[in-house]
Short mmCIF file of C-alpha atoms and ligand atoms in Angstrom, two decimals:
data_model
loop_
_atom_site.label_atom_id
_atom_site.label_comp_id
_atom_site.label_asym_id
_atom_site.label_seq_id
_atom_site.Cartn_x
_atom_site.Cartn_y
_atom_site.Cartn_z
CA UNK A 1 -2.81 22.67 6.77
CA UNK A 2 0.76 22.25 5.75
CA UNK A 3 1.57 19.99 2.88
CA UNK A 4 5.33 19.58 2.13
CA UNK A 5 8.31 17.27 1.09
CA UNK A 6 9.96 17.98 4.24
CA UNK A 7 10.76 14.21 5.59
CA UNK A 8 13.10 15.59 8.21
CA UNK A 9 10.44 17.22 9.56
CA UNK A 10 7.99 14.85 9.00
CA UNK A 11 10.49 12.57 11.34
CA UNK A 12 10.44 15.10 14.07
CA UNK A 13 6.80 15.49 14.38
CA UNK A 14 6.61 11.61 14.39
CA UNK A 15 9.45 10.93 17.21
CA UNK A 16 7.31 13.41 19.24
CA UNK A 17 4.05 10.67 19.00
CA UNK A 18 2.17 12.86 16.53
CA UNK A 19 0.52 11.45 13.16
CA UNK A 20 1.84 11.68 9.65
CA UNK A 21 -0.06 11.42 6.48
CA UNK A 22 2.82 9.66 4.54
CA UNK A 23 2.79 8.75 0.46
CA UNK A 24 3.05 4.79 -0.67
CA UNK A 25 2.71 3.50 -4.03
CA UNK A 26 -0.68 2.38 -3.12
CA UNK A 27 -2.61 4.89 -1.37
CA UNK A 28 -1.88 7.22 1.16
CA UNK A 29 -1.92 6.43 5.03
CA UNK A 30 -2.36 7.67 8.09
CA UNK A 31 0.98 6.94 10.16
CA UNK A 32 2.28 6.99 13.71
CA UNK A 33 5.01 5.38 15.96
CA UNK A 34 3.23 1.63 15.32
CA UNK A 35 5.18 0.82 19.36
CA UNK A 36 3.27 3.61 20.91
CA UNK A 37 0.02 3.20 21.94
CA UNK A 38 -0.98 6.62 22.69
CA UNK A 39 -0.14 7.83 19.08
CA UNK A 40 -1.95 4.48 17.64
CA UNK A 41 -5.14 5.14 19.54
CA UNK A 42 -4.68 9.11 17.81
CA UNK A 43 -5.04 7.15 14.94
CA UNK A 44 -8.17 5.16 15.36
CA UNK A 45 -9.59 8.74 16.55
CA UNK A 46 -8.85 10.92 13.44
CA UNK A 47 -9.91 8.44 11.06
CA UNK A 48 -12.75 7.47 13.22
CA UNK A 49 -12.24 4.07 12.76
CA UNK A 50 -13.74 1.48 14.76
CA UNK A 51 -11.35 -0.31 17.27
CA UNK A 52 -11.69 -3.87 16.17
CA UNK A 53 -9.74 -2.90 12.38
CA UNK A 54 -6.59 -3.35 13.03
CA UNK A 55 -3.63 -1.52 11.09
CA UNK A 56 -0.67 -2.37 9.12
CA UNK A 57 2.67 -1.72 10.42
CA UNK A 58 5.40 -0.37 7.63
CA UNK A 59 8.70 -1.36 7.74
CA UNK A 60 12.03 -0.15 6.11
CA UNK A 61 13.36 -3.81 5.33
CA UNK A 62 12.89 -7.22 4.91
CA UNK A 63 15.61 -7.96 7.65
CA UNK A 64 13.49 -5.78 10.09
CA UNK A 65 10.28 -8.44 9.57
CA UNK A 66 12.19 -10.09 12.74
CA UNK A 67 11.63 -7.02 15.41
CA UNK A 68 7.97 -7.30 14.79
CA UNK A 69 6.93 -10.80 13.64
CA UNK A 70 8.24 -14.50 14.15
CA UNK A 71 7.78 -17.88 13.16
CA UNK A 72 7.11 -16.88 8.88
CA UNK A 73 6.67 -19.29 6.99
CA UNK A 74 8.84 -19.57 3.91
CA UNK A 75 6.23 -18.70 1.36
CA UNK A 76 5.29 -15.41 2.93
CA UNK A 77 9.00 -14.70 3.05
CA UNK A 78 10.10 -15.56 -0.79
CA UNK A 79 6.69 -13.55 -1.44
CA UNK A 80 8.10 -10.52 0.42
CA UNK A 81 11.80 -11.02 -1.11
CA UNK A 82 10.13 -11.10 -4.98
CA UNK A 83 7.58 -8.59 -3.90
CA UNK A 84 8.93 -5.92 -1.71
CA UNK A 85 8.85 -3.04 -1.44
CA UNK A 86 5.77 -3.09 -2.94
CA UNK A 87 2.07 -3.63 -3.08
CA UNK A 88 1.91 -6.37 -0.99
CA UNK A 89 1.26 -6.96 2.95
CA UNK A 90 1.82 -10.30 4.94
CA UNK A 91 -0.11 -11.57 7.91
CA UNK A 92 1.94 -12.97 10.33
CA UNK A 93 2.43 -13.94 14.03
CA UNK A 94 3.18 -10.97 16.18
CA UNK A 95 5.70 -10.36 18.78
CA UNK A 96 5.28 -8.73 21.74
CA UNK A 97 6.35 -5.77 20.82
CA UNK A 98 3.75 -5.10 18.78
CA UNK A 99 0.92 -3.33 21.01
CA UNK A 100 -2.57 -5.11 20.56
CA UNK A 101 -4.57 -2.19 20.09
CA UNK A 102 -2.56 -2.06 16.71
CA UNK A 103 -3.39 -5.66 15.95
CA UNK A 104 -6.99 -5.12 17.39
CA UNK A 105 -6.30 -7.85 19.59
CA UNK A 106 -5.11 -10.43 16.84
CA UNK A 107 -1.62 -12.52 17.59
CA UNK A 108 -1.38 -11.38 13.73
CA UNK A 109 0.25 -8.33 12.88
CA UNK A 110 -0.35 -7.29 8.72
CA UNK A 111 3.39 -5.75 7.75
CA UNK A 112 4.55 -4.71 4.65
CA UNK A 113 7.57 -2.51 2.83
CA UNK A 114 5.89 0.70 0.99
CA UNK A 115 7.83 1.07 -2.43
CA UNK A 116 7.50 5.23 -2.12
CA UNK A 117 11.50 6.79 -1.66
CA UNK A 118 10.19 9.40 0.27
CA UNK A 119 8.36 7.53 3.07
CA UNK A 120 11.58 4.49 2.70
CA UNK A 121 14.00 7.84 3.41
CA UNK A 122 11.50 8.87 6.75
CA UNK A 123 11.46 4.87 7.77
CA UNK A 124 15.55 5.46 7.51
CA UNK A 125 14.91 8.43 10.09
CA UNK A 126 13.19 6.72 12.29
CA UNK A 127 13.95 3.71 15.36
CA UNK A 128 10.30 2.09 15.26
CA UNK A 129 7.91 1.18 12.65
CA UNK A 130 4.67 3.00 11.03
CA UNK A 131 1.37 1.80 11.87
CA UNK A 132 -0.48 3.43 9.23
CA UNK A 133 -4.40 3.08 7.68
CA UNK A 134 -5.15 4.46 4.45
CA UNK A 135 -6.09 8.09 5.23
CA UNK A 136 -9.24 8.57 4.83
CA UNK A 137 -12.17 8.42 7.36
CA UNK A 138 -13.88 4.89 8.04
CA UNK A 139 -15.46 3.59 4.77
CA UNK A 140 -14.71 6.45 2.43
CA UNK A 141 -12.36 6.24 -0.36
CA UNK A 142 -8.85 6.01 -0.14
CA UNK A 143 -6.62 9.38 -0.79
CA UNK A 144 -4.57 8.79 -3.83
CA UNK A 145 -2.78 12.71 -3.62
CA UNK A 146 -1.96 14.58 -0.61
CA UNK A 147 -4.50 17.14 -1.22
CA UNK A 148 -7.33 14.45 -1.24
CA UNK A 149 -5.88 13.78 2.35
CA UNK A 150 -6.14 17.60 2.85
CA UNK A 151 -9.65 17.68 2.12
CA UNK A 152 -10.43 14.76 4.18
CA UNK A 153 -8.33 14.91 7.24
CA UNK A 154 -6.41 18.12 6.57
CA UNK A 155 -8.01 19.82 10.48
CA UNK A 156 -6.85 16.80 11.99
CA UNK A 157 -3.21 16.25 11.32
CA UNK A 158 0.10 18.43 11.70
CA UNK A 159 1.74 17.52 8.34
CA UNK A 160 0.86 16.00 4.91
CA UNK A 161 4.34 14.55 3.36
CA UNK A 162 3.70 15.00 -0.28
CA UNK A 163 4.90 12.27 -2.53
CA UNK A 164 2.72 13.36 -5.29
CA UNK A 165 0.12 10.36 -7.13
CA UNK A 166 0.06 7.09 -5.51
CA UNK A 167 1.17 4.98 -8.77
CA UNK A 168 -0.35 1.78 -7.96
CA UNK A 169 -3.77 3.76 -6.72
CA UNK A 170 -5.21 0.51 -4.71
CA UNK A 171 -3.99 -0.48 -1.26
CA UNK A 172 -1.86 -3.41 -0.77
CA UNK A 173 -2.87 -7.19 -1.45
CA UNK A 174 -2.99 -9.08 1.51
CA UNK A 175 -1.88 -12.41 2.15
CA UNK A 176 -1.17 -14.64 5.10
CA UNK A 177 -1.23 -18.73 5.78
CA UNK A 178 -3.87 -21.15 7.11
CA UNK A 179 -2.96 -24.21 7.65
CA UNK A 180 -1.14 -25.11 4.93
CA UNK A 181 -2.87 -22.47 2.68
CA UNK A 182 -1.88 -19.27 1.07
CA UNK A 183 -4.74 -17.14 1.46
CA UNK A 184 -5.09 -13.77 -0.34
CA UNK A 185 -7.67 -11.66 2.30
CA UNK A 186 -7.88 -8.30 0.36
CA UNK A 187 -7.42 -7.79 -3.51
CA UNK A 188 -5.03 -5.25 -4.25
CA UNK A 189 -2.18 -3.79 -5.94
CA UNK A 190 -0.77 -6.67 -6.76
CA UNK A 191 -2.37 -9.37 -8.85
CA UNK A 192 -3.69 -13.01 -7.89
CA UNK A 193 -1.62 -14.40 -10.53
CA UNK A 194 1.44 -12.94 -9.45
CA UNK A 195 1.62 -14.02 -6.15
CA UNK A 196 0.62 -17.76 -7.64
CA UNK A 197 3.46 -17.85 -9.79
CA UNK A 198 5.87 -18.13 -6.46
CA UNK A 199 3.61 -19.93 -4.68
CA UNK A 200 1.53 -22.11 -6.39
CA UNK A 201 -2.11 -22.30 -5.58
CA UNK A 202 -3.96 -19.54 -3.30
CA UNK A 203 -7.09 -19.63 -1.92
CA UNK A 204 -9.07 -15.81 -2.32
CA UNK A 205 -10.99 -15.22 1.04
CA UNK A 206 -12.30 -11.54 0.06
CA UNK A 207 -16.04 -12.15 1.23
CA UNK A 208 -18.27 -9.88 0.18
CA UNK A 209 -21.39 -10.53 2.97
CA UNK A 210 -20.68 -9.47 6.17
CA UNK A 211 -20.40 -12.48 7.58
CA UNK A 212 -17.35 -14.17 9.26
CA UNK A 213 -15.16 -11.24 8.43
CA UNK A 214 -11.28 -12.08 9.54
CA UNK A 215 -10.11 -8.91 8.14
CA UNK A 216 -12.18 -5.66 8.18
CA UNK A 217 -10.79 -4.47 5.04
CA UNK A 218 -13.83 -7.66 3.53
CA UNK A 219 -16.16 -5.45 5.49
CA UNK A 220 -19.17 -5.24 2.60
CA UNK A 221 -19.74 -1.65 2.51
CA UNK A 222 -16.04 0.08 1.99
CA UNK A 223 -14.32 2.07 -0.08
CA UNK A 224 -18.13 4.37 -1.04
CA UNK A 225 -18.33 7.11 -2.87
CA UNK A 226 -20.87 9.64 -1.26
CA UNK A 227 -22.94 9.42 -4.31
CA UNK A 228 -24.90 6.00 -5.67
CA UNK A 229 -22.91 3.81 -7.92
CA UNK A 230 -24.14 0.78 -10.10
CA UNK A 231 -21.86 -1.59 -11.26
CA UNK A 232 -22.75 -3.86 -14.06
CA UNK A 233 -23.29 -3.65 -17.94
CA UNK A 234 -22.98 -0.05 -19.01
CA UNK A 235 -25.05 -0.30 -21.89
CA UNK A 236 -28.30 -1.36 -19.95
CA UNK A 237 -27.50 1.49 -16.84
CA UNK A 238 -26.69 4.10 -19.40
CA UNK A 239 -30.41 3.15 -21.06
CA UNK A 240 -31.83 2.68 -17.12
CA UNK A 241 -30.42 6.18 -15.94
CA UNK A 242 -31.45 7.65 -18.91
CA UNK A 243 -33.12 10.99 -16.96
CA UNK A 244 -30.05 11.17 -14.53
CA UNK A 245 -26.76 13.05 -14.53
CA UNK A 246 -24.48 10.57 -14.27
CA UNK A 247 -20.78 9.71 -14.62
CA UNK A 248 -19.43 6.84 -16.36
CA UNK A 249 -16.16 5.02 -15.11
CA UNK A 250 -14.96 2.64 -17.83
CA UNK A 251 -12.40 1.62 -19.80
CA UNK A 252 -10.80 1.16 -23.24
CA UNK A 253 -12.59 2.36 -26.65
CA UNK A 254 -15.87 3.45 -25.91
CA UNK A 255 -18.22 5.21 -27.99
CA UNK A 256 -19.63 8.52 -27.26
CA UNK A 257 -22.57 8.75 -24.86
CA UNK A 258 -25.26 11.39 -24.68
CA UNK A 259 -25.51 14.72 -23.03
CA UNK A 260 -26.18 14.19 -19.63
CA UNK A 261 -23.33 11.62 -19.28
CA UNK A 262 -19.69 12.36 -18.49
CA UNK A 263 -17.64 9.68 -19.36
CA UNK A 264 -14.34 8.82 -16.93
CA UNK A 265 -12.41 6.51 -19.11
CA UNK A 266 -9.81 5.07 -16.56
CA UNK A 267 -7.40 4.14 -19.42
CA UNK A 268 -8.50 4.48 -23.18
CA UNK A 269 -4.90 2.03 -24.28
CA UNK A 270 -7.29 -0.76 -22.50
CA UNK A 271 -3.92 -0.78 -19.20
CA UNK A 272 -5.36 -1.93 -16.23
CA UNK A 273 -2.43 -0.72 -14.23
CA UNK A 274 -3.10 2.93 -15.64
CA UNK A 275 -6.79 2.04 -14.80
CA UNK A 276 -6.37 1.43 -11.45
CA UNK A 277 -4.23 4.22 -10.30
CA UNK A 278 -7.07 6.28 -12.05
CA UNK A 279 -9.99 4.51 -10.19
CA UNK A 280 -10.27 6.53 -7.08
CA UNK A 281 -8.77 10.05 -8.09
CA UNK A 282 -12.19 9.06 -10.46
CA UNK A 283 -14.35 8.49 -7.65
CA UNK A 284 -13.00 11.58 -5.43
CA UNK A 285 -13.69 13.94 -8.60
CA UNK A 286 -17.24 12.54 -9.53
CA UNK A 287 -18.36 13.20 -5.78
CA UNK A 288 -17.30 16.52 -5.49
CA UNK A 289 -18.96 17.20 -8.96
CA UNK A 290 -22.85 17.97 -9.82
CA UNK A 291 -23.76 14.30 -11.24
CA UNK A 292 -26.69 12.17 -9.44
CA UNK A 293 -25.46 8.71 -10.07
CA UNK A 294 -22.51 6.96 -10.94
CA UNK A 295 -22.22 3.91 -13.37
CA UNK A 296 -19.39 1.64 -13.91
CA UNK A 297 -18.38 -1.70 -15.85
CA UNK A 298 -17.16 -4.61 -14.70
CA UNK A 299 -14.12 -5.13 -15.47
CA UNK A 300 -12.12 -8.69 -16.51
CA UNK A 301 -11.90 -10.74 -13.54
CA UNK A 302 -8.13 -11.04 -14.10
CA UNK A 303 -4.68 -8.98 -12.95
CA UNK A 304 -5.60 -6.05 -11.17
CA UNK A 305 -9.14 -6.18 -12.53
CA UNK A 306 -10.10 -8.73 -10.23
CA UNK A 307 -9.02 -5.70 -7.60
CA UNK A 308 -11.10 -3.23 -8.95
CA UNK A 309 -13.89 -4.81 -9.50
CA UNK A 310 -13.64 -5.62 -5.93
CA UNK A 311 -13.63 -1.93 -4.34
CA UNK A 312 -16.17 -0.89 -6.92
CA UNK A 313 -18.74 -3.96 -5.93
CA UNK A 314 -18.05 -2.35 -2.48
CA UNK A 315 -18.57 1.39 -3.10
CA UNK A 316 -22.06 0.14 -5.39
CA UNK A 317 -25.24 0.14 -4.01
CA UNK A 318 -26.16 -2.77 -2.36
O1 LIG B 401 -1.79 -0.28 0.73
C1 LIG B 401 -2.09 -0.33 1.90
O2 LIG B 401 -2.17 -1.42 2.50
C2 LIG B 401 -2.37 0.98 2.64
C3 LIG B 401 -1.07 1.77 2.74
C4 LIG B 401 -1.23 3.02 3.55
O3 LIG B 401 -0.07 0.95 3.26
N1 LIG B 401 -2.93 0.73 3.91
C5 LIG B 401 -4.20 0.28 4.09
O4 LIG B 401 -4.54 0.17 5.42
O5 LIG B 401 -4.94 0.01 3.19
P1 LIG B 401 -6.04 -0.02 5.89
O6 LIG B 401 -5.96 0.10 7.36
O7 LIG B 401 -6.94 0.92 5.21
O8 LIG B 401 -6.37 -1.48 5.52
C6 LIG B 401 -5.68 -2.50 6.16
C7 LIG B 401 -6.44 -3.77 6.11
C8 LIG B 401 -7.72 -3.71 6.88
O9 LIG B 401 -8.72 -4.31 6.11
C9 LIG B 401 -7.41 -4.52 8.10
O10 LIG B 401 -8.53 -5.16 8.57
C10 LIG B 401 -6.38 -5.51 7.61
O11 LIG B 401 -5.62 -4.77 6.69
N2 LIG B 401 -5.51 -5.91 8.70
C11 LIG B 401 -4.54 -5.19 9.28
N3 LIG B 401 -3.99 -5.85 10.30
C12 LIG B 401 -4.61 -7.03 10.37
C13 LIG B 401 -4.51 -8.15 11.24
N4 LIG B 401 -3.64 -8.17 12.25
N5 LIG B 401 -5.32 -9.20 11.00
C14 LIG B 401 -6.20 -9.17 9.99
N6 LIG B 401 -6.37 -8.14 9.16
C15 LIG B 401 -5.59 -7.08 9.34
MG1 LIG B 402 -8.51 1.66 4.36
#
């Protein structure tokens, strides 16, 4: 399956309705003409997704937030002015223009500005907007390189624009307003506390039941590994496992474990930015290696912790 850097023809393939894996600085996605139905429904079908998760549509610019959303409040807006392009998404109301099967039906449409040159340069090429998922098939990990979106999706897509590692390695945060809340629905690349520093207090709505889920991405089983993974205190699973193969995703100085463990230190400085753009190139090597289980810590509930923490209490065993 071709992978390349060619954006010019990555534009082509998109004018003609097809679908584009594209890089971001999160993750990669899964992209098509977000105004055409036909190529959004293409989408759903590759990644098999069901049809009630709706997508995110890309945009090159702030000032294009108009063509596909109205009424924004201010917040969201000084949010996507001190945030964008970057790792964060807004929820807002949608305009017509905006075909429901992208929205799955919602009158919100989740936008955002991907801080990747290559995939701003294709946005530049193009008249309409990106709809595009993370690309990988329902409930698996995210791709964080273009060949992990070979492997996944490769037989299903005519073109892989390769932007190299995703440097922020977890999808976008996403925010949006209730009443007269700011509401964070999905941890992500960028932390809690930043988005609190512009606008005061934020509730976090990232349930982790299944129940009353107003965005899929809070859907309880996500983001899994193929292989089991327990999350907790290493030093009691590492005794526990004992008799398994296992891998061990962790973090900062850590001592030297026995035989049948292979330690994945995410960042051995202790940088939970380096640690989560390591997370799930981590979990995509342990499950293509020979190891039974995988183990991980928790890590502090602050910054981007907070974020992985979430996706790993998602990809554990439950
Ligand atoms: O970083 C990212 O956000 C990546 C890159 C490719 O941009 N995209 C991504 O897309 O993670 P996806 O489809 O895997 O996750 C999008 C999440 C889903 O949980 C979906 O339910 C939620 O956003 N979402 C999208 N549109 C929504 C809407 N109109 N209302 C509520 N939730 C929405
Ligand atoms: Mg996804």
């Amino acid at each position: 399956m071709p992978i390349g850097k060619d954006i010019q023809y990555a534009a082509e393939l998109l004018k003609k309705g097809e679908v584009v894996a594209i890089p971001t600085e999160t993750v990669y996605g899964l992209a098509g003409n977000a105004f055409n139905k036909v190529t959004v429904a293409k989408i759903f079908a590759i990644k098999n997704r069901p049809a009630f998760n709706p997508l995110i549509v890309h945009i090159k610019h702030i000032e294009d937030l108009n063509i596909v959303a109205q009424n924004i409040d201010d917040r969201l807006i000084l949010l996507m002015k001190k945030f964008s392009p970057g790792p964060l998404t807004i929820l807002v109301e949608k305009k017509s223009i905006v075909p429901d099967i992208v929205t799955a039906g919602s009158s919100r449409v989740a936008v955002r500005i991907p801080a990747h040159p290559m995939t701003l340069s294709l946005l530049n090429l193009l008249d309409f907007p990106l709809a595009a998922p993370s690309a990988n098939p329902f409930q698996y990990i995210s791709p964080v390189t273009a060949q992990q979106v070979e492997e996944q999706l490769g037989d299903k897509i005519p073109y892989i624009l390769d932007g190299g590692k995703c440097s922020v390695g977890l999808e976008s945060t996403i925010v949006g307003i209730e009443g007269y809340d700011v509401v964070v629905y999905r941890l992500g690349g960028l932390p809690v506390e930043d988005i609190k520093n512009i606008v005061g207090n934020v509730v976090i709505k990232t349930k982790l039941d299944n129940q009353n889920v107003e965005t899929p991405g809070q859907l309880k089983k996500h983001y899994a590994p193929k292989k089991p993974l327990f999350l907790g205190n290493s030093k009691e699973l590492l005794h526990q496992y004992a008799d398994k193969k296992m891998a061990w995703i962790t973090f900062g100085k850590v001592e030297n474990a026995s035989e049948n463990v292979q330690i994945f230190n995410l960042s051995e400085k202790g940088d939970i930015y380096e640690a989560a753009s390591n997370l799930f190139e981590a979990l995509y090597f342990i499950d293509q290696s020979d190891v039974e289980i995988i183990i991980a810590d928790t890590f502090p509930e602050e910054g981007l912790g907070r974020a992985i923490n979430d996706r790993l209490k998602r990809a554990a065993v439950q």
